[in-house]
CSV table of C-alpha atoms and ligand atoms in Angstrom, one decimal:
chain,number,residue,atom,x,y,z
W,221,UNK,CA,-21.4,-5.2,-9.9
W,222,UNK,CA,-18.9,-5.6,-7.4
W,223,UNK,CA,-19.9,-8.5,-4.5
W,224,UNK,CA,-16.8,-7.2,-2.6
W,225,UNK,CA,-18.6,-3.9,-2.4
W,226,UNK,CA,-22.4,-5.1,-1.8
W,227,UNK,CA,-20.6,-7.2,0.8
W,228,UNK,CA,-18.9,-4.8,2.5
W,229,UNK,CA,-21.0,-1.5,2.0
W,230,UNK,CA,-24.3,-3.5,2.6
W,231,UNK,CA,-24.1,-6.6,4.8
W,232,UNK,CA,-22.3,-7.7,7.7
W,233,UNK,CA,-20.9,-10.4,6.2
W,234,UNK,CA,-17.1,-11.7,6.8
W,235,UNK,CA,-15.5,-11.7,3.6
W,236,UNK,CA,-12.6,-13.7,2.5
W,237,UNK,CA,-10.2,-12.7,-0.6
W,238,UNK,CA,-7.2,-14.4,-1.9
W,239,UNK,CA,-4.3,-13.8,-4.0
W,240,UNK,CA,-4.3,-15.4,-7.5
W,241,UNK,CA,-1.3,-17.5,-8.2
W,242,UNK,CA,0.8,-15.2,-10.9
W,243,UNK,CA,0.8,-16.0,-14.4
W,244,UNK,CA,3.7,-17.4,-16.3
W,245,UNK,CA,2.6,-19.3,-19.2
W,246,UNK,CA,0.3,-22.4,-18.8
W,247,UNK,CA,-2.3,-20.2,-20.8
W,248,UNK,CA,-5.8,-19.8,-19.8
W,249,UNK,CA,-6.3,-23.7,-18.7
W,250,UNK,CA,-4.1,-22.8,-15.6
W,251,UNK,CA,-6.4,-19.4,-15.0
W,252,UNK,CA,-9.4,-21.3,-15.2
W,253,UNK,CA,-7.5,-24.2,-13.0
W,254,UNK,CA,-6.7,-21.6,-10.6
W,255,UNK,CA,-9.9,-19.8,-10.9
W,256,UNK,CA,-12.2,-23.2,-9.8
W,257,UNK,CA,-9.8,-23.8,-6.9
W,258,UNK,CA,-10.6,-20.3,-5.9
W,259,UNK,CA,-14.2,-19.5,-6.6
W,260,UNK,CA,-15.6,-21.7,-4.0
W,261,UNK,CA,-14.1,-19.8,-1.2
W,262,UNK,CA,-13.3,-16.2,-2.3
W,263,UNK,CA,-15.7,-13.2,-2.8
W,264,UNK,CA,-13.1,-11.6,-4.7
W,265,UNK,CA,-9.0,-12.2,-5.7
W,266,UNK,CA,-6.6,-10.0,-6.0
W,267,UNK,CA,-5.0,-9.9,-9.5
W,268,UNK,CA,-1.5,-8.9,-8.4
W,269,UNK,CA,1.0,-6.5,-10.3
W,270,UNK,CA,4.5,-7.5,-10.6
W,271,UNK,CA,4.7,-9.0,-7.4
W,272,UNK,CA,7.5,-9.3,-5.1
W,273,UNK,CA,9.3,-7.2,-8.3
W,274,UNK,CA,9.3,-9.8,-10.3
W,275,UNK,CA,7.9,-9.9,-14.0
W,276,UNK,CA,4.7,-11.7,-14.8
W,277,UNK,CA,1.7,-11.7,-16.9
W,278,UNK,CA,0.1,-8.0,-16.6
W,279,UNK,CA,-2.6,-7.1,-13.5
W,280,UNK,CA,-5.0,-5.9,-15.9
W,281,UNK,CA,-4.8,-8.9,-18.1
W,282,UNK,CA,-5.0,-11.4,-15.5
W,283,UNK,CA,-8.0,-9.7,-13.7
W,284,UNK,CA,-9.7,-9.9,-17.0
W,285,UNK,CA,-9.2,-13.7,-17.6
W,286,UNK,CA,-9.7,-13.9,-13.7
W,287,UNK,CA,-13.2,-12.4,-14.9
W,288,UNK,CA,-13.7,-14.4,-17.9
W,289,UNK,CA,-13.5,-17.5,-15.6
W,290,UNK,CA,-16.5,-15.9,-12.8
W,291,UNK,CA,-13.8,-14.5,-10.2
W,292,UNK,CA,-14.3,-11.3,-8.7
W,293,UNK,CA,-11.2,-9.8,-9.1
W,294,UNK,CA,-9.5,-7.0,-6.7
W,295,UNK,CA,-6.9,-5.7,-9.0
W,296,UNK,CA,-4.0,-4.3,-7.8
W,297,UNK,CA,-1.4,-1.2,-8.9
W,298,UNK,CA,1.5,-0.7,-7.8
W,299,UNK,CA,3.6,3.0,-7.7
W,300,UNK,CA,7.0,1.0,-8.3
W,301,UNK,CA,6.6,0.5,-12.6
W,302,UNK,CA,4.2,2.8,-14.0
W,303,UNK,CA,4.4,6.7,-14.1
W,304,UNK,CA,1.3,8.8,-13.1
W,305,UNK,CA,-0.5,8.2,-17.4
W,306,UNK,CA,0.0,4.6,-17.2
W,307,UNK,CA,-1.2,4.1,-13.9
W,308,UNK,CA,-4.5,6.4,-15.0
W,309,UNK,CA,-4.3,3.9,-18.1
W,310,UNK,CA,-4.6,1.0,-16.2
W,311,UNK,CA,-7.2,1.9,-14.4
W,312,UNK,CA,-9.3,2.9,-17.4
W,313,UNK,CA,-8.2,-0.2,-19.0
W,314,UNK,CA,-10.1,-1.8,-16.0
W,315,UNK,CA,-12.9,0.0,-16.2
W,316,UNK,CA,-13.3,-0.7,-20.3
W,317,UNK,CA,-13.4,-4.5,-19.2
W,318,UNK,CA,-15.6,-4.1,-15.9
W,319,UNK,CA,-13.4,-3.7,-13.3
W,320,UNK,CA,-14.4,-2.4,-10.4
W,321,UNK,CA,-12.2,-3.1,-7.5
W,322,UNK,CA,-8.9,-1.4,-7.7
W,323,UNK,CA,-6.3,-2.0,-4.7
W,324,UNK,CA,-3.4,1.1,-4.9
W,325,UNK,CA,-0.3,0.1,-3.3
W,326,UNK,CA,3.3,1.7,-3.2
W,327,UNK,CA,4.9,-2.0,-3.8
W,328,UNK,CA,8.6,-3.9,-3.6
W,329,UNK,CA,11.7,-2.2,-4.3
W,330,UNK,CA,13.1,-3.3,-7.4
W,331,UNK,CA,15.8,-4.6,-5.4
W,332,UNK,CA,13.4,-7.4,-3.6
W,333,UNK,CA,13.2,-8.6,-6.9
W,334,UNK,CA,14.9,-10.7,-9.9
W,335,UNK,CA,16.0,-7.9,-11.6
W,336,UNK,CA,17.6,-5.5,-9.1
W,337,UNK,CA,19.3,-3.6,-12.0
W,338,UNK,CA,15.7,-1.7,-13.5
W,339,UNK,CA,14.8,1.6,-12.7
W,340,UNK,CA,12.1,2.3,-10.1
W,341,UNK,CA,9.6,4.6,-10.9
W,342,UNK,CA,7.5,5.8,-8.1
W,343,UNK,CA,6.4,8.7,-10.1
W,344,UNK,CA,3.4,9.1,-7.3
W,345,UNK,CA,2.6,7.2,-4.1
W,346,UNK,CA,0.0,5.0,-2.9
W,347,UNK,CA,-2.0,7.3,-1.1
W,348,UNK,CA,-1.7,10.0,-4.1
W,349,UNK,CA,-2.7,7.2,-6.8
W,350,UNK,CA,-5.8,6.5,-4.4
W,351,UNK,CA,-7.1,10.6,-4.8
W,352,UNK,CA,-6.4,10.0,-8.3
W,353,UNK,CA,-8.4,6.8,-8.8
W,354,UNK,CA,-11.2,9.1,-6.5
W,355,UNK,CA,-10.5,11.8,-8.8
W,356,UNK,CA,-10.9,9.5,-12.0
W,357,UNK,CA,-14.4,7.7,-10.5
W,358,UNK,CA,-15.5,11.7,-10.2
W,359,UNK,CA,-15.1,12.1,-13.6
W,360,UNK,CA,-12.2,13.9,-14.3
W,361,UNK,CA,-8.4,12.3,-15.3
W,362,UNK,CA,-5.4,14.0,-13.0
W,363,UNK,CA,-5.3,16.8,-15.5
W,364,UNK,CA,-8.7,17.8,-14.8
W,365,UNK,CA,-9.6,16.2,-18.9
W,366,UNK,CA,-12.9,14.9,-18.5
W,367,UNK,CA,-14.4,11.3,-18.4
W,368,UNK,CA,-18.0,10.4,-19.4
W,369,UNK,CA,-19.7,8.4,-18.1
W,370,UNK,CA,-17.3,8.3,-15.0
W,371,UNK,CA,-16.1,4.9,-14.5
W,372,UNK,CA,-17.0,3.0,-11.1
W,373,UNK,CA,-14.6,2.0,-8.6
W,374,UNK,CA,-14.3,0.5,-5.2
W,375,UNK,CA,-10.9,1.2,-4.1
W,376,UNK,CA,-8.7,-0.7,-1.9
W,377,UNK,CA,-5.4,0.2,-0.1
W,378,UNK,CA,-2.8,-2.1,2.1
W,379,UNK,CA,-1.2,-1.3,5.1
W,380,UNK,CA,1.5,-3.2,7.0
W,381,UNK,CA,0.4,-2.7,10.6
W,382,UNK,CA,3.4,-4.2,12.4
W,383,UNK,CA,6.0,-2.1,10.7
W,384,UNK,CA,7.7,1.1,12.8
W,385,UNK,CA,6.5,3.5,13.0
W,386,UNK,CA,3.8,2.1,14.7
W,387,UNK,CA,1.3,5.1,16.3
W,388,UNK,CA,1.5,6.7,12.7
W,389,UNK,CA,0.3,3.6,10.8
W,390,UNK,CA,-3.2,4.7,11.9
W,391,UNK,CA,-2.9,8.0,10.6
W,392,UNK,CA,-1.7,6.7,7.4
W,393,UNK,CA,-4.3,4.5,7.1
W,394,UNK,CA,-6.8,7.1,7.8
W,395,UNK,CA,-5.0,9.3,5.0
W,396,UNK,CA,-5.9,6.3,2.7
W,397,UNK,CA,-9.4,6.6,3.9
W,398,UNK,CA,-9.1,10.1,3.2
W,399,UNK,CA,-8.1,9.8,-0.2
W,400,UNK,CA,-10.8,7.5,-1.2
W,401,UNK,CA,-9.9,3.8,-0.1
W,402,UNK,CA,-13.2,2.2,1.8
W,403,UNK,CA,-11.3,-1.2,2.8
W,404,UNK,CA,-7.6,-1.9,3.7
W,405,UNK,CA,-6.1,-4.9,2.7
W,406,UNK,CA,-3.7,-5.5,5.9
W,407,UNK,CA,-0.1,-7.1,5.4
W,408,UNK,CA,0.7,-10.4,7.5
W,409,UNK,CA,1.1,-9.6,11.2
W,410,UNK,CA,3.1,-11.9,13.3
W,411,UNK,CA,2.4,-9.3,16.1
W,412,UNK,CA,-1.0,-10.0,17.1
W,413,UNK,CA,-0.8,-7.0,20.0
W,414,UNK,CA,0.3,-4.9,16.9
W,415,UNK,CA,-2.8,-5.9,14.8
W,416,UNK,CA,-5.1,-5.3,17.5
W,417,UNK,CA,-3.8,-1.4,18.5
W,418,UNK,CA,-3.6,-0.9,14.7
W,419,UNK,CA,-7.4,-2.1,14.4
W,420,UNK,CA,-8.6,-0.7,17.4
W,421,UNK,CA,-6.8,2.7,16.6
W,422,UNK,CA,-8.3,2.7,12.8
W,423,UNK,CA,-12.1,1.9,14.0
W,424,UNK,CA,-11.9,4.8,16.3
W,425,UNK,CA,-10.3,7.4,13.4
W,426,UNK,CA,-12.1,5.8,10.7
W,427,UNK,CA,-14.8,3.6,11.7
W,428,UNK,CA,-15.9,2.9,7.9
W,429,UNK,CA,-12.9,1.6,6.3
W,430,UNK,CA,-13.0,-2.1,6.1
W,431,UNK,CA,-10.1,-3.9,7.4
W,432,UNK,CA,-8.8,-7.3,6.1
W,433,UNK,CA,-6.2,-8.5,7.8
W,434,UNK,CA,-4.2,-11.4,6.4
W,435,UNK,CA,-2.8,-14.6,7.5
W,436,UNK,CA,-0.4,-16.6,5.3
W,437,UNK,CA,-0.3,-20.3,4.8
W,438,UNK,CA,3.2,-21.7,5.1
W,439,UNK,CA,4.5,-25.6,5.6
W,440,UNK,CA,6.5,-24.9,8.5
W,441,UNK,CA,9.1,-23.7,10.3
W,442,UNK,CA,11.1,-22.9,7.0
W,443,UNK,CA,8.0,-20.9,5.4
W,444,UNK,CA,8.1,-18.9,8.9
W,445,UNK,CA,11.8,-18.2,8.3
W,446,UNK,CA,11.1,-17.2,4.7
W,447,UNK,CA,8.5,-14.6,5.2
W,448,UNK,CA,10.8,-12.8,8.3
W,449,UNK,CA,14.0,-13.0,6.2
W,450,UNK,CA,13.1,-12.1,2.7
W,451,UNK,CA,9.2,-10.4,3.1
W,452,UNK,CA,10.2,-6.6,2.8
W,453,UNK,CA,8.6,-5.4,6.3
W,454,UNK,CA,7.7,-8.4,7.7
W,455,UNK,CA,9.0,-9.7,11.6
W,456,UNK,CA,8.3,-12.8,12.7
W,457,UNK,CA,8.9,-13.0,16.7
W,458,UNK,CA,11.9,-15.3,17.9
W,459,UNK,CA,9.4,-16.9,20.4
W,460,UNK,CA,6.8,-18.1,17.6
W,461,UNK,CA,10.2,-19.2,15.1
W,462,UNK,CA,11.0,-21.2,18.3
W,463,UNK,CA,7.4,-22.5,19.3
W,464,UNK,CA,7.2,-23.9,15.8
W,465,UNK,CA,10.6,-25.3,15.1
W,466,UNK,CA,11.1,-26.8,18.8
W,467,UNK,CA,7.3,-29.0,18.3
W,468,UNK,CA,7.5,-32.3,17.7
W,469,UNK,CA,5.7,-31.5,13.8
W,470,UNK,CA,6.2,-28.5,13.1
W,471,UNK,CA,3.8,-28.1,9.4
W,472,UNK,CA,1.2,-29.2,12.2
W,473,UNK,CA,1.9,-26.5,14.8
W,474,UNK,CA,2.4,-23.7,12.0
W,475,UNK,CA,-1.3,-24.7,10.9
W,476,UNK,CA,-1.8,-24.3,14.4
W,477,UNK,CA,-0.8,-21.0,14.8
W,478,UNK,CA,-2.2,-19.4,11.8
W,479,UNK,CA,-5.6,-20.4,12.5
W,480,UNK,CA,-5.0,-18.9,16.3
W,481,UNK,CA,-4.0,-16.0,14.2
W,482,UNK,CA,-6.9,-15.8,12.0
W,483,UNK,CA,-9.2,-16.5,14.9
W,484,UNK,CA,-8.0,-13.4,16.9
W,485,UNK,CA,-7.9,-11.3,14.0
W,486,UNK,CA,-11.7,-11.8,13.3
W,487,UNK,CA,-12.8,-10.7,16.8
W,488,UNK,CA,-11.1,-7.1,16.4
W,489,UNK,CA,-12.6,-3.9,15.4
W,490,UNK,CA,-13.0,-2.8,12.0
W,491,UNK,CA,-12.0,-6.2,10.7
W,492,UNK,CA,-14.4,-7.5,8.5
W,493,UNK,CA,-12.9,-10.2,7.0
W,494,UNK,CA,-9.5,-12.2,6.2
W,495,UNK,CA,-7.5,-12.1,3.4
W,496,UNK,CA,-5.3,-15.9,2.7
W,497,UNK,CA,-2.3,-16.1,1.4
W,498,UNK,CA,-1.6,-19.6,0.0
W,499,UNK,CA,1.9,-20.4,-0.3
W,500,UNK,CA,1.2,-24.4,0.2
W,501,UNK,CA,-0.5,-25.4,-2.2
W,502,UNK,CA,-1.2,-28.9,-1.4
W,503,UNK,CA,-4.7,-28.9,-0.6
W,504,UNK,CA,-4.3,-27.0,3.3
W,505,UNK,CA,-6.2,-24.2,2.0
W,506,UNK,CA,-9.3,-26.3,2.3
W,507,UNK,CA,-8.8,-27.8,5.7
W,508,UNK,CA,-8.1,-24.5,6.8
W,509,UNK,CA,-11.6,-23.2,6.0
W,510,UNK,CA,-12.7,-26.2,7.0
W,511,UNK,CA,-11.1,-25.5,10.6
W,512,UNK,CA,-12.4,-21.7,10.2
W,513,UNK,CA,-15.8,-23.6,10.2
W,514,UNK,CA,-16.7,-22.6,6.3
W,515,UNK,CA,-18.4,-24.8,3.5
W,516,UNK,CA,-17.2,-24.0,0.4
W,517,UNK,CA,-20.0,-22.1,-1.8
W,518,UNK,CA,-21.7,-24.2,-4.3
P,221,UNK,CA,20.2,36.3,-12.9
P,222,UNK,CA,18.8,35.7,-9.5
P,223,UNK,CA,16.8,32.8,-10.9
P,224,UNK,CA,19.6,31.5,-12.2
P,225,UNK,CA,21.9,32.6,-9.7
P,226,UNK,CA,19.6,31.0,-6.3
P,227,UNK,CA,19.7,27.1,-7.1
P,228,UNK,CA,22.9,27.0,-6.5
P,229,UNK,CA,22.9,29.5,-3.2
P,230,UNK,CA,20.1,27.0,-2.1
P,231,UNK,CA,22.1,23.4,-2.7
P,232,UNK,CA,25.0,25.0,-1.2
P,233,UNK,CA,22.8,25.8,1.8
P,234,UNK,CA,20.3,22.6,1.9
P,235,UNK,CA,22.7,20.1,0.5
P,236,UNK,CA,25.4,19.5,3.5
P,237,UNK,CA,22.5,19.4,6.1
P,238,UNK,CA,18.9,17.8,4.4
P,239,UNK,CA,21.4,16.6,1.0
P,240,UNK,CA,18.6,18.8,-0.9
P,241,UNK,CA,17.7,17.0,-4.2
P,242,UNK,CA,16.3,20.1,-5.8
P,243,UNK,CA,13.0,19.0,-6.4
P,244,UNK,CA,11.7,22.5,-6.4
P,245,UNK,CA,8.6,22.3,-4.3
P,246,UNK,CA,10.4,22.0,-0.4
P,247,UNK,CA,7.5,20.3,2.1
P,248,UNK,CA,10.9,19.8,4.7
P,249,UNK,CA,8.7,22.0,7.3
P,250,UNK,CA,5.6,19.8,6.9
P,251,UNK,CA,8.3,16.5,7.5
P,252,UNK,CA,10.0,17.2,10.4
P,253,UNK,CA,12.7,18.7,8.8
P,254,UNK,CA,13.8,15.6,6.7
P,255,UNK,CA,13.5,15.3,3.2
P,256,UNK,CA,11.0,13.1,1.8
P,257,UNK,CA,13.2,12.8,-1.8
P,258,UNK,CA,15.9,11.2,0.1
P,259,UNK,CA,13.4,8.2,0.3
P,260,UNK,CA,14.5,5.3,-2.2
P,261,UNK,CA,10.8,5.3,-3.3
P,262,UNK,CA,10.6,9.0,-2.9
P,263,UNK,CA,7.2,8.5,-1.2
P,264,UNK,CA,5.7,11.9,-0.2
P,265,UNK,CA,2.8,10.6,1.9
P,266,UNK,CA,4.6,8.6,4.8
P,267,UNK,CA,6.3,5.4,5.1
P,268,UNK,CA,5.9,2.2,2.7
P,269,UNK,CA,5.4,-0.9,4.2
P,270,UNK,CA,9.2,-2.5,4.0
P,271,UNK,CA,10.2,-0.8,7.0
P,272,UNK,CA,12.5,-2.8,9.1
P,273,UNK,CA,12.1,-3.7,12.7
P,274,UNK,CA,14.4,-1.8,13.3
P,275,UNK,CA,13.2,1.5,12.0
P,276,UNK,CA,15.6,1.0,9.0
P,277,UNK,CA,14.8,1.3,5.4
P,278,UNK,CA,13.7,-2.0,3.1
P,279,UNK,CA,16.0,-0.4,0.4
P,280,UNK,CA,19.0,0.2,2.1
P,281,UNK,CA,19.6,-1.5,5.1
P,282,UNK,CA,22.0,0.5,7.0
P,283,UNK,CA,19.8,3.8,6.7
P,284,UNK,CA,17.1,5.1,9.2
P,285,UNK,CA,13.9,5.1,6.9
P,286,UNK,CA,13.3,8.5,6.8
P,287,UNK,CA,9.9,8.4,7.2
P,288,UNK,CA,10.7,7.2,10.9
P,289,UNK,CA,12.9,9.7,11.6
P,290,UNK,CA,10.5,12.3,10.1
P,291,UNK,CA,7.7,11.3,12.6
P,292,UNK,CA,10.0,11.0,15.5
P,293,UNK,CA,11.1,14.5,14.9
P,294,UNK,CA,7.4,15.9,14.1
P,295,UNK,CA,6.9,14.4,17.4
P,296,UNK,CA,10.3,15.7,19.5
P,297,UNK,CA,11.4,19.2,17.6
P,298,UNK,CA,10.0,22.2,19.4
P,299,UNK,CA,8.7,23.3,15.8
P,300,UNK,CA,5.5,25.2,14.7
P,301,UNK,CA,2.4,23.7,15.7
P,302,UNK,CA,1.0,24.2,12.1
P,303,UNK,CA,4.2,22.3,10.6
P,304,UNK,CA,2.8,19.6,13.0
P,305,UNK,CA,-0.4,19.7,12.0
P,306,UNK,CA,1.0,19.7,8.2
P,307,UNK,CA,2.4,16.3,8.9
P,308,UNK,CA,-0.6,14.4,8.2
P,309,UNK,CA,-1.1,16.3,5.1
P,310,UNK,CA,-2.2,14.8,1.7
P,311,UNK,CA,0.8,15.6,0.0
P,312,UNK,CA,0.3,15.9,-4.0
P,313,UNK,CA,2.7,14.6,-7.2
P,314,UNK,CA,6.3,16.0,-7.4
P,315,UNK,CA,5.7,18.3,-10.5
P,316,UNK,CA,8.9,17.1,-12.6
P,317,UNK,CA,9.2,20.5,-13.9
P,318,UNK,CA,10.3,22.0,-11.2
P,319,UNK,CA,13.4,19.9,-10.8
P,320,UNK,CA,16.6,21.9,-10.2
P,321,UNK,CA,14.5,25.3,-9.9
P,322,UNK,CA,14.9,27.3,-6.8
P,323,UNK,CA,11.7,26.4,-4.0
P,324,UNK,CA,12.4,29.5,-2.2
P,325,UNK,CA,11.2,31.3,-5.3
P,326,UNK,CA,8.7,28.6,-6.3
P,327,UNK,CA,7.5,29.6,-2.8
P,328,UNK,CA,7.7,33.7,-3.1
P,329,UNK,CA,5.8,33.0,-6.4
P,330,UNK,CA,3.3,30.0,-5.0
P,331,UNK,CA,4.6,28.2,-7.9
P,332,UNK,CA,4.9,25.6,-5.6
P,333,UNK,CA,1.5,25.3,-4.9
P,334,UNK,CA,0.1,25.1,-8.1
P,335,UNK,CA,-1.3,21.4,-8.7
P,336,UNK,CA,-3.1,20.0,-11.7
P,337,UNK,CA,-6.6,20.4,-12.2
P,338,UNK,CA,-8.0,17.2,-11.1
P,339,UNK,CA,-6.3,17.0,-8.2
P,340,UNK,CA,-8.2,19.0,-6.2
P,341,UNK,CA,-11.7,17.4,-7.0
P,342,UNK,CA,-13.7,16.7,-4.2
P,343,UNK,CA,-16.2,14.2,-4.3
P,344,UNK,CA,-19.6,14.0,-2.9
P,345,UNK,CA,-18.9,11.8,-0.2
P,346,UNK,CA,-16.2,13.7,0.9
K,299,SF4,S1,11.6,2.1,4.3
K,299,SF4,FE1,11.3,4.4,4.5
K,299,SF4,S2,13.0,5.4,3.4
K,299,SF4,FE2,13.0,3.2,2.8
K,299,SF4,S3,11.8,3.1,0.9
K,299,SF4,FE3,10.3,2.7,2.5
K,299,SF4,S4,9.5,4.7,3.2
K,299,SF4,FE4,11.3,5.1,1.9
């Protein structure tokens, strides 16, 4: 059973996912490390593929330890490694080991990553791997080869709101919906105007798909500089670098800001939860739940 | 012979003006008249999510993403108002065995149209 789904498809509640930190040796102590961190705060984490384009421990693998260890995972695919049979692999693979919440994306260009030289794949694209992850939950594998029982999904897409062009991000994100994806994972949006047209124009489209719109915990002014110089996609407006370099402490006034962020993106339509990026690590994650006014679950 | 014969009267043609890739199944009338395999990630379905401020691809810097100038054409070229409404299309797989074949006679034929199986599998929500 999914709590993402029942969540999303059956309450009102706000829901709050994560990324899980990627896996490079440490074993399964530093999954179920991670994992305890996590669980009191997440419904469900996104077990990440190849991040960034850079090698680590498998999606499916991790989102079955994640599992192992009681944490919902959201596991993600991405278009840039795996032709059109591994990708319909993977997702079986899932399904074999309960997994129901897949997240489709087109991902990173090999060249954002530590090994520029590999081929890219991109044998289909994000919205086509969504129809085919529909396709597979109907039953039937891209070839039309059937699958009994069908497995179960709850599929997931992301969507960068605040990259050009703008107007069609909505009708891309509604061609996701289209395709079979019921919540939208949103990319970090410096732009909060952006965010709100984007939400705004998605609830009137699509008013079903769920939108979860992400904020990013950095340690200051650097972190800020980071994610607009080396996140593929991602602008961080000269006025906000300067309102955080120019305060008197600026890890205070970044905290600052991305709870205003978080805040705002709550209150717009569609959005029905957050999505937190943790790139601290130094215990901030819990004072900013705390600050969002949340109790960690028991 | 004309099958043999027409790739290369269609990259002479296509080539200099949309630099054609051959990928036998042409959608440049559903994009605005800019090829979608001239994407790094040859994404069929719209832009990724690297796009630069700019309008400029994540992949290579100095380029227009062409998924940016596709829309701004669908939006500016006095072209068919079907083509327009084609835009916003699910677009399906690049059939790999088409490369290098003619589109204009995958077209004549409808080879061009044919898609696997599953593909076409509507659900019952949808
Ligand atoms: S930025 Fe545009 S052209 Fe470049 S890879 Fe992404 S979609 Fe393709």
């Amino acid at each position: 059973m999914s709590v993402l789904r029942e969540k999303l498809e059956n309450t009102n509640d706000v829901v709050f996912t994560a990324e899980f930190p990627s896996v490079d040796g440490g074993g399964m102590v530093s999954v179920e490390r991670n994992a305890a961190r996590l669980a009191p705060w997440f419904d469900a984490v996104n077990a990440t593929d190849n991040p960034a384009a850079h090698a680590h421990t498998s999606n499916t693998t991790t989102a079955i330890a994640m599992k192992m260890f009681g944490l919902e995972p959201i596991m993600q695919i991405v278009c840039r490694d795996k032709n059109r049979l591994a990708i319909q692999s993977d997702m079986m693979g899932a399904s074999l080991h309960g997994i129901t919440n897949l997240s489709l994306l087109t991902g990173d260009d090999v060249t954002a990553g530590d090994e520029p030289e590999a081929r890219r794949v991109f044998d289909i694209d994000s919205a086509q791997a969504i129809n085919i992850a529909r396709i597979m939950g109907e039953g039937k594998y891209l070839s039309g080869r059937s699958i009994t029982p069908a497995p179960d999904f709850y599929l997931g897409a992301v969507e960068n709101a605040a990259a050009p062009p703008f107007d069609y991000r909505i009708q891309r994100a509604l061609k996701k919906y289209r395709a079979g994806a019921r919540f939208l994972q949103l990319q970090i949006c410096y732009h909060p105007d952006r965010l709100e047209a984007f939400c705004k124009g998605v609830a009137e489209v699509a008013p079903d798909l769920k939108l979860i719109p992400t904020v990013v915990l950095v340690k200051g002014a650097k972190g800020l500089g980071f994610m607009n110089d080396k996140v593929p996609g991602i602008d961080v407006p000269a006025s906000t670098m300067a309102r955080v370099q120019s305060a008197s402490d600026p890890s205070v006034e970044v905290n600052k800001l991305t709870l205003e962020l978080a805040r705002h993106a709550l209150t717009l339509p569609g959005v029905r939860g957050l999505h937190i990026t943790d790139f601290r690590h130094d215990g901030s994650l819990d004072l900013f739940m705390n600050d969002l006014g949340l109790t960690p679950k028991s | 012979m004309l099958k043999k014969l027409l790739p290369f009267v269609e990259h002479a043609l296509k080539a200099p003006v949309w630099d054609c890739r051959m990928c036998g199944q042409c959608v440049l009338h559903s994009t605005g008249m800019t090829c979608p395999m001239t994407c790094p990630k040859t994404l069929r379905n719209g832009p990724c999510g690297g796009v630069r401020e700019n309008g400029n691809c994540e992949v290579i810097p100095e380029m227009q993403c062409i998924w940016v100038k596709a829309y701004d054409r669908t939006i500016s070229l006095p072209l068919p108002k079907v083509w327009k409404e084609h835009y916003n299309e699910l677009r399906p797989p690049v059939d790999m065995q088409l490369q290098g074949t003619s589109s204009w006679i995958n077209l004549v034929t409808k080879r061009d149209q044919q898609v696997p199986d599953g593909w076409s599998v509507q659900g019952s929500e949808h």
